[in-house]
Amino acid sequence: MAELNLDKLVEIVEVNLGRWKPEAVAIVDVNHKVWCQKGNVSGEILDYYNRFPLLDMHLGDSLHNNNTFLMKVTERTGIIVVMNDPQVARLAAINLRGRINALSDFYNLEKLVEEDKKSKMGNILKKEKGIW
């Protein structure tokens, strides 16, 4: 598979938020792994959203907390966006959800997430069988 430019994915998110510029954007997977981050998404914000299972959300669903939101963009990936104002965060999430099809490049990341999961499972099996 061709190399995936994660920074380009962040740019796609920024463009599709509408006219508002985010303070920070993080791309996460269902295991709460941060794949890419632009700006500062604090550990406190990441910890807050880690409490919610991304797998149980539907495509385009979002959770809001003050000036931040988490949105599920594929079956295995989501984004956390930090804006400068709670109302602007809600408006940006609405814009992004309306343009969810513009985030189709995230499906390439989803393949990497799946490969990462399989690799970890393979390592666990190797350790259990003593192959490690």
PDB file of C-alpha atoms in Angstrom:
ATOM      1  CA  MET A   1       0.000   0.000   0.000  1.00  0.00           C
ATOM      2  CA  ALA A   2       1.241   3.490  -0.801  1.00  0.00           C
ATOM      3  CA  GLU A   3       2.464   5.535   2.127  1.00  0.00           C
ATOM      4  CA  LEU A   4      -0.316   7.478   3.808  1.00  0.00           C
ATOM      5  CA  ASN A   5       0.184  11.171   4.514  1.00  0.00           C
ATOM      6  CA  LEU A   6      -1.539  11.690   7.865  1.00  0.00           C
ATOM      7  CA  ASP A   7      -0.905  15.439   7.775  1.00  0.00           C
ATOM      8  CA  LYS A   8      -3.006  15.578   4.607  1.00  0.00           C
ATOM      9  CA  LEU A   9      -5.870  13.923   6.492  1.00  0.00           C
ATOM     10  CA  VAL A  10      -5.674  16.657   9.125  1.00  0.00           C
ATOM     11  CA  GLU A  11      -5.761  19.283   6.355  1.00  0.00           C
ATOM     12  CA  ILE A  12      -8.871  17.647   4.877  1.00  0.00           C
ATOM     13  CA  VAL A  13     -10.550  17.904   8.273  1.00  0.00           C
ATOM     14  CA  GLU A  14      -9.542  21.564   8.646  1.00  0.00           C
ATOM     15  CA  VAL A  15     -10.888  22.478   5.196  1.00  0.00           C
ATOM     16  CA  ASN A  16     -14.211  20.741   5.836  1.00  0.00           C
ATOM     17  CA  LEU A  17     -14.879  22.380   9.215  1.00  0.00           C
ATOM     18  CA  GLY A  18     -16.072  25.470   7.393  1.00  0.00           C
ATOM     19  CA  ARG A  19     -14.707  28.944   7.865  1.00  0.00           C
ATOM     20  CA  TRP A  20     -13.477  28.292  11.403  1.00  0.00           C
ATOM     21  CA  LYS A  21      -9.878  27.359  12.100  1.00  0.00           C
ATOM     22  CA  PRO A  22      -9.363  24.709  14.774  1.00  0.00           C
ATOM     23  CA  GLU A  23      -6.833  25.138  17.548  1.00  0.00           C
ATOM     24  CA  ALA A  24      -5.969  21.436  17.307  1.00  0.00           C
ATOM     25  CA  VAL A  25      -6.971  18.219  15.529  1.00  0.00           C
ATOM     26  CA  ALA A  26      -6.089  14.647  16.528  1.00  0.00           C
ATOM     27  CA  ILE A  27      -6.778  11.508  14.517  1.00  0.00           C
ATOM     28  CA  VAL A  28      -7.548   8.532  16.766  1.00  0.00           C
ATOM     29  CA  ASP A  29      -8.562   4.907  16.338  1.00  0.00           C
ATOM     30  CA  VAL A  30     -10.949   2.679  18.270  1.00  0.00           C
ATOM     31  CA  ASN A  31      -8.100   1.666  20.595  1.00  0.00           C
ATOM     32  CA  HIS A  32      -7.541   5.342  21.481  1.00  0.00           C
ATOM     33  CA  LYS A  33      -4.213   5.402  19.675  1.00  0.00           C
ATOM     34  CA  VAL A  34      -3.378   8.891  18.382  1.00  0.00           C
ATOM     35  CA  TRP A  35      -2.179   8.496  14.781  1.00  0.00           C
ATOM     36  CA  CYS A  36      -1.544  12.161  14.086  1.00  0.00           C
ATOM     37  CA  GLN A  37      -1.990  15.470  15.845  1.00  0.00           C
ATOM     38  CA  LYS A  38      -1.788  19.088  14.760  1.00  0.00           C
ATOM     39  CA  GLY A  39      -1.811  21.639  17.525  1.00  0.00           C
ATOM     40  CA  ASN A  40      -2.139  20.631  21.153  1.00  0.00           C
ATOM     41  CA  VAL A  41      -4.871  18.192  22.106  1.00  0.00           C
ATOM     42  CA  SER A  42      -4.147  17.909  25.805  1.00  0.00           C
ATOM     43  CA  GLY A  43      -3.968  14.631  27.683  1.00  0.00           C
ATOM     44  CA  GLU A  44      -6.997  15.765  29.662  1.00  0.00           C
ATOM     45  CA  ILE A  45      -9.073  16.035  26.476  1.00  0.00           C
ATOM     46  CA  LEU A  46      -7.808  12.682  25.185  1.00  0.00           C
ATOM     47  CA  ASP A  47      -8.590  11.045  28.535  1.00  0.00           C
ATOM     48  CA  TYR A  48     -12.098  12.496  28.492  1.00  0.00           C
ATOM     49  CA  TYR A  49     -12.924  11.047  25.064  1.00  0.00           C
ATOM     50  CA  ASN A  50     -11.199   7.727  25.818  1.00  0.00           C
ATOM     51  CA  ARG A  51     -14.130   7.011  28.150  1.00  0.00           C
ATOM     52  CA  PHE A  52     -16.450   6.670  25.154  1.00  0.00           C
ATOM     53  CA  PRO A  53     -16.231   3.578  22.925  1.00  0.00           C
ATOM     54  CA  LEU A  54     -15.773   4.752  19.340  1.00  0.00           C
ATOM     55  CA  LEU A  55     -16.860   1.311  18.113  1.00  0.00           C
ATOM     56  CA  ASP A  56     -20.369   1.860  19.524  1.00  0.00           C
ATOM     57  CA  MET A  57     -20.825   5.140  17.676  1.00  0.00           C
ATOM     58  CA  HIS A  58     -22.289   5.460  14.186  1.00  0.00           C
ATOM     59  CA  LEU A  59     -20.538   7.129  11.273  1.00  0.00           C
ATOM     60  CA  GLY A  60     -20.839  10.900  11.696  1.00  0.00           C
ATOM     61  CA  ASP A  61     -21.850  10.726  15.373  1.00  0.00           C
ATOM     62  CA  SER A  62     -20.177  13.298  17.574  1.00  0.00           C
ATOM     63  CA  LEU A  63     -19.677  13.918  21.274  1.00  0.00           C
ATOM     64  CA  HIS A  64     -19.138  17.440  22.575  1.00  0.00           C
ATOM     65  CA  ASN A  65     -17.406  18.808  25.639  1.00  0.00           C
ATOM     66  CA  ASN A  66     -17.022  22.566  25.943  1.00  0.00           C
ATOM     67  CA  ASN A  67     -14.990  23.713  22.934  1.00  0.00           C
ATOM     68  CA  THR A  68     -14.053  20.208  21.732  1.00  0.00           C
ATOM     69  CA  PHE A  69     -15.714  17.349  19.923  1.00  0.00           C
ATOM     70  CA  LEU A  70     -15.043  13.743  18.928  1.00  0.00           C
ATOM     71  CA  MET A  71     -16.505  12.552  15.633  1.00  0.00           C
ATOM     72  CA  LYS A  72     -16.471   9.050  14.181  1.00  0.00           C
ATOM     73  CA  VAL A  73     -15.350   9.257  10.538  1.00  0.00           C
ATOM     74  CA  THR A  74     -14.959   5.550   9.634  1.00  0.00           C
ATOM     75  CA  GLU A  75     -15.733   2.286  11.400  1.00  0.00           C
ATOM     76  CA  ARG A  76     -12.344   2.294  13.151  1.00  0.00           C
ATOM     77  CA  THR A  77     -11.234   5.943  13.189  1.00  0.00           C
ATOM     78  CA  GLY A  78     -12.351   9.253  14.595  1.00  0.00           C
ATOM     79  CA  ILE A  79     -11.146  12.799  15.065  1.00  0.00           C
ATOM     80  CA  ILE A  80     -10.926  15.047  18.088  1.00  0.00           C
ATOM     81  CA  VAL A  81     -11.171  18.741  17.274  1.00  0.00           C
ATOM     82  CA  VAL A  82     -10.422  21.644  19.610  1.00  0.00           C
ATOM     83  CA  MET A  83     -11.968  24.998  18.697  1.00  0.00           C
ATOM     84  CA  ASN A  84     -11.731  28.355  20.447  1.00  0.00           C
ATOM     85  CA  ASP A  85     -15.416  28.530  21.467  1.00  0.00           C
ATOM     86  CA  PRO A  86     -18.129  25.969  22.400  1.00  0.00           C
ATOM     87  CA  GLN A  87     -20.680  27.356  19.910  1.00  0.00           C
ATOM     88  CA  VAL A  88     -18.122  27.405  17.125  1.00  0.00           C
ATOM     89  CA  ALA A  89     -17.207  23.798  17.976  1.00  0.00           C
ATOM     90  CA  ARG A  90     -20.838  22.758  17.522  1.00  0.00           C
ATOM     91  CA  LEU A  91     -21.163  24.631  14.236  1.00  0.00           C
ATOM     92  CA  ALA A  92     -17.898  23.144  12.958  1.00  0.00           C
ATOM     93  CA  ALA A  93     -19.090  19.633  13.877  1.00  0.00           C
ATOM     94  CA  ILE A  94     -22.344  20.227  11.981  1.00  0.00           C
ATOM     95  CA  ASN A  95     -20.386  21.399   8.930  1.00  0.00           C
ATOM     96  CA  LEU A  96     -18.034  18.446   9.112  1.00  0.00           C
ATOM     97  CA  ARG A  97     -20.850  15.944   9.449  1.00  0.00           C
ATOM     98  CA  GLY A  98     -22.508  17.445   6.367  1.00  0.00           C
ATOM     99  CA  ARG A  99     -19.262  16.885   4.487  1.00  0.00           C
ATOM    100  CA  ILE A 100     -18.451  13.437   5.899  1.00  0.00           C
ATOM    101  CA  ASN A 101     -18.025  11.995   2.381  1.00  0.00           C
ATOM    102  CA  ALA A 102     -15.099  14.369   1.861  1.00  0.00           C
ATOM    103  CA  LEU A 103     -13.251  12.336   4.501  1.00  0.00           C
ATOM    104  CA  SER A 104     -13.109   9.201   2.343  1.00  0.00           C
ATOM    105  CA  ASP A 105      -9.284   9.241   2.506  1.00  0.00           C
ATOM    106  CA  PHE A 106      -9.661   8.106   6.114  1.00  0.00           C
ATOM    107  CA  TYR A 107     -10.510   4.633   4.810  1.00  0.00           C
ATOM    108  CA  ASN A 108      -6.834   4.278   3.850  1.00  0.00           C
ATOM    109  CA  LEU A 109      -5.956   4.934   7.487  1.00  0.00           C
ATOM    110  CA  GLU A 110      -8.560   2.377   8.516  1.00  0.00           C
ATOM    111  CA  LYS A 111      -6.559  -0.255   6.608  1.00  0.00           C
ATOM    112  CA  LEU A 112      -3.474   0.693   8.622  1.00  0.00           C
ATOM    113  CA  VAL A 113      -5.457   0.480  11.863  1.00  0.00           C
ATOM    114  CA  GLU A 114      -6.598  -3.018  10.925  1.00  0.00           C
ATOM    115  CA  GLU A 115      -3.026  -4.055  10.026  1.00  0.00           C
ATOM    116  CA  ASP A 116      -1.799  -2.639  13.350  1.00  0.00           C
ATOM    117  CA  LYS A 117      -4.447  -4.660  15.191  1.00  0.00           C
ATOM    118  CA  LYS A 118      -3.518  -7.872  13.342  1.00  0.00           C
ATOM    119  CA  SER A 119       0.167  -7.284  14.047  1.00  0.00           C
ATOM    120  CA  LYS A 120      -0.483  -6.891  17.776  1.00  0.00           C
ATOM    121  CA  MET A 121      -2.640 -10.025  17.818  1.00  0.00           C
ATOM    122  CA  GLY A 122       0.105 -11.940  15.975  1.00  0.00           C
ATOM    123  CA  ASN A 123       2.667 -10.842  18.549  1.00  0.00           C
ATOM    124  CA  ILE A 124       0.400 -11.962  21.393  1.00  0.00           C
ATOM    125  CA  LEU A 125      -0.098 -15.371  19.775  1.00  0.00           C
ATOM    126  CA  LYS A 126       3.638 -15.747  19.215  1.00  0.00           C
ATOM    127  CA  LYS A 127       4.317 -15.001  22.887  1.00  0.00           C
ATOM    128  CA  GLU A 128       1.668 -17.483  24.018  1.00  0.00           C
ATOM    129  CA  LYS A 129       3.047 -20.242  21.780  1.00  0.00           C
ATOM    130  CA  GLY A 130       6.607 -19.526  22.836  1.00  0.00           C
ATOM    131  CA  ILE A 131       7.657 -18.575  19.305  1.00  0.00           C
ATOM    132  CA  TRP A 132       8.773 -15.148  20.449  1.00  0.00           C
TER     133      TRP A 132
END
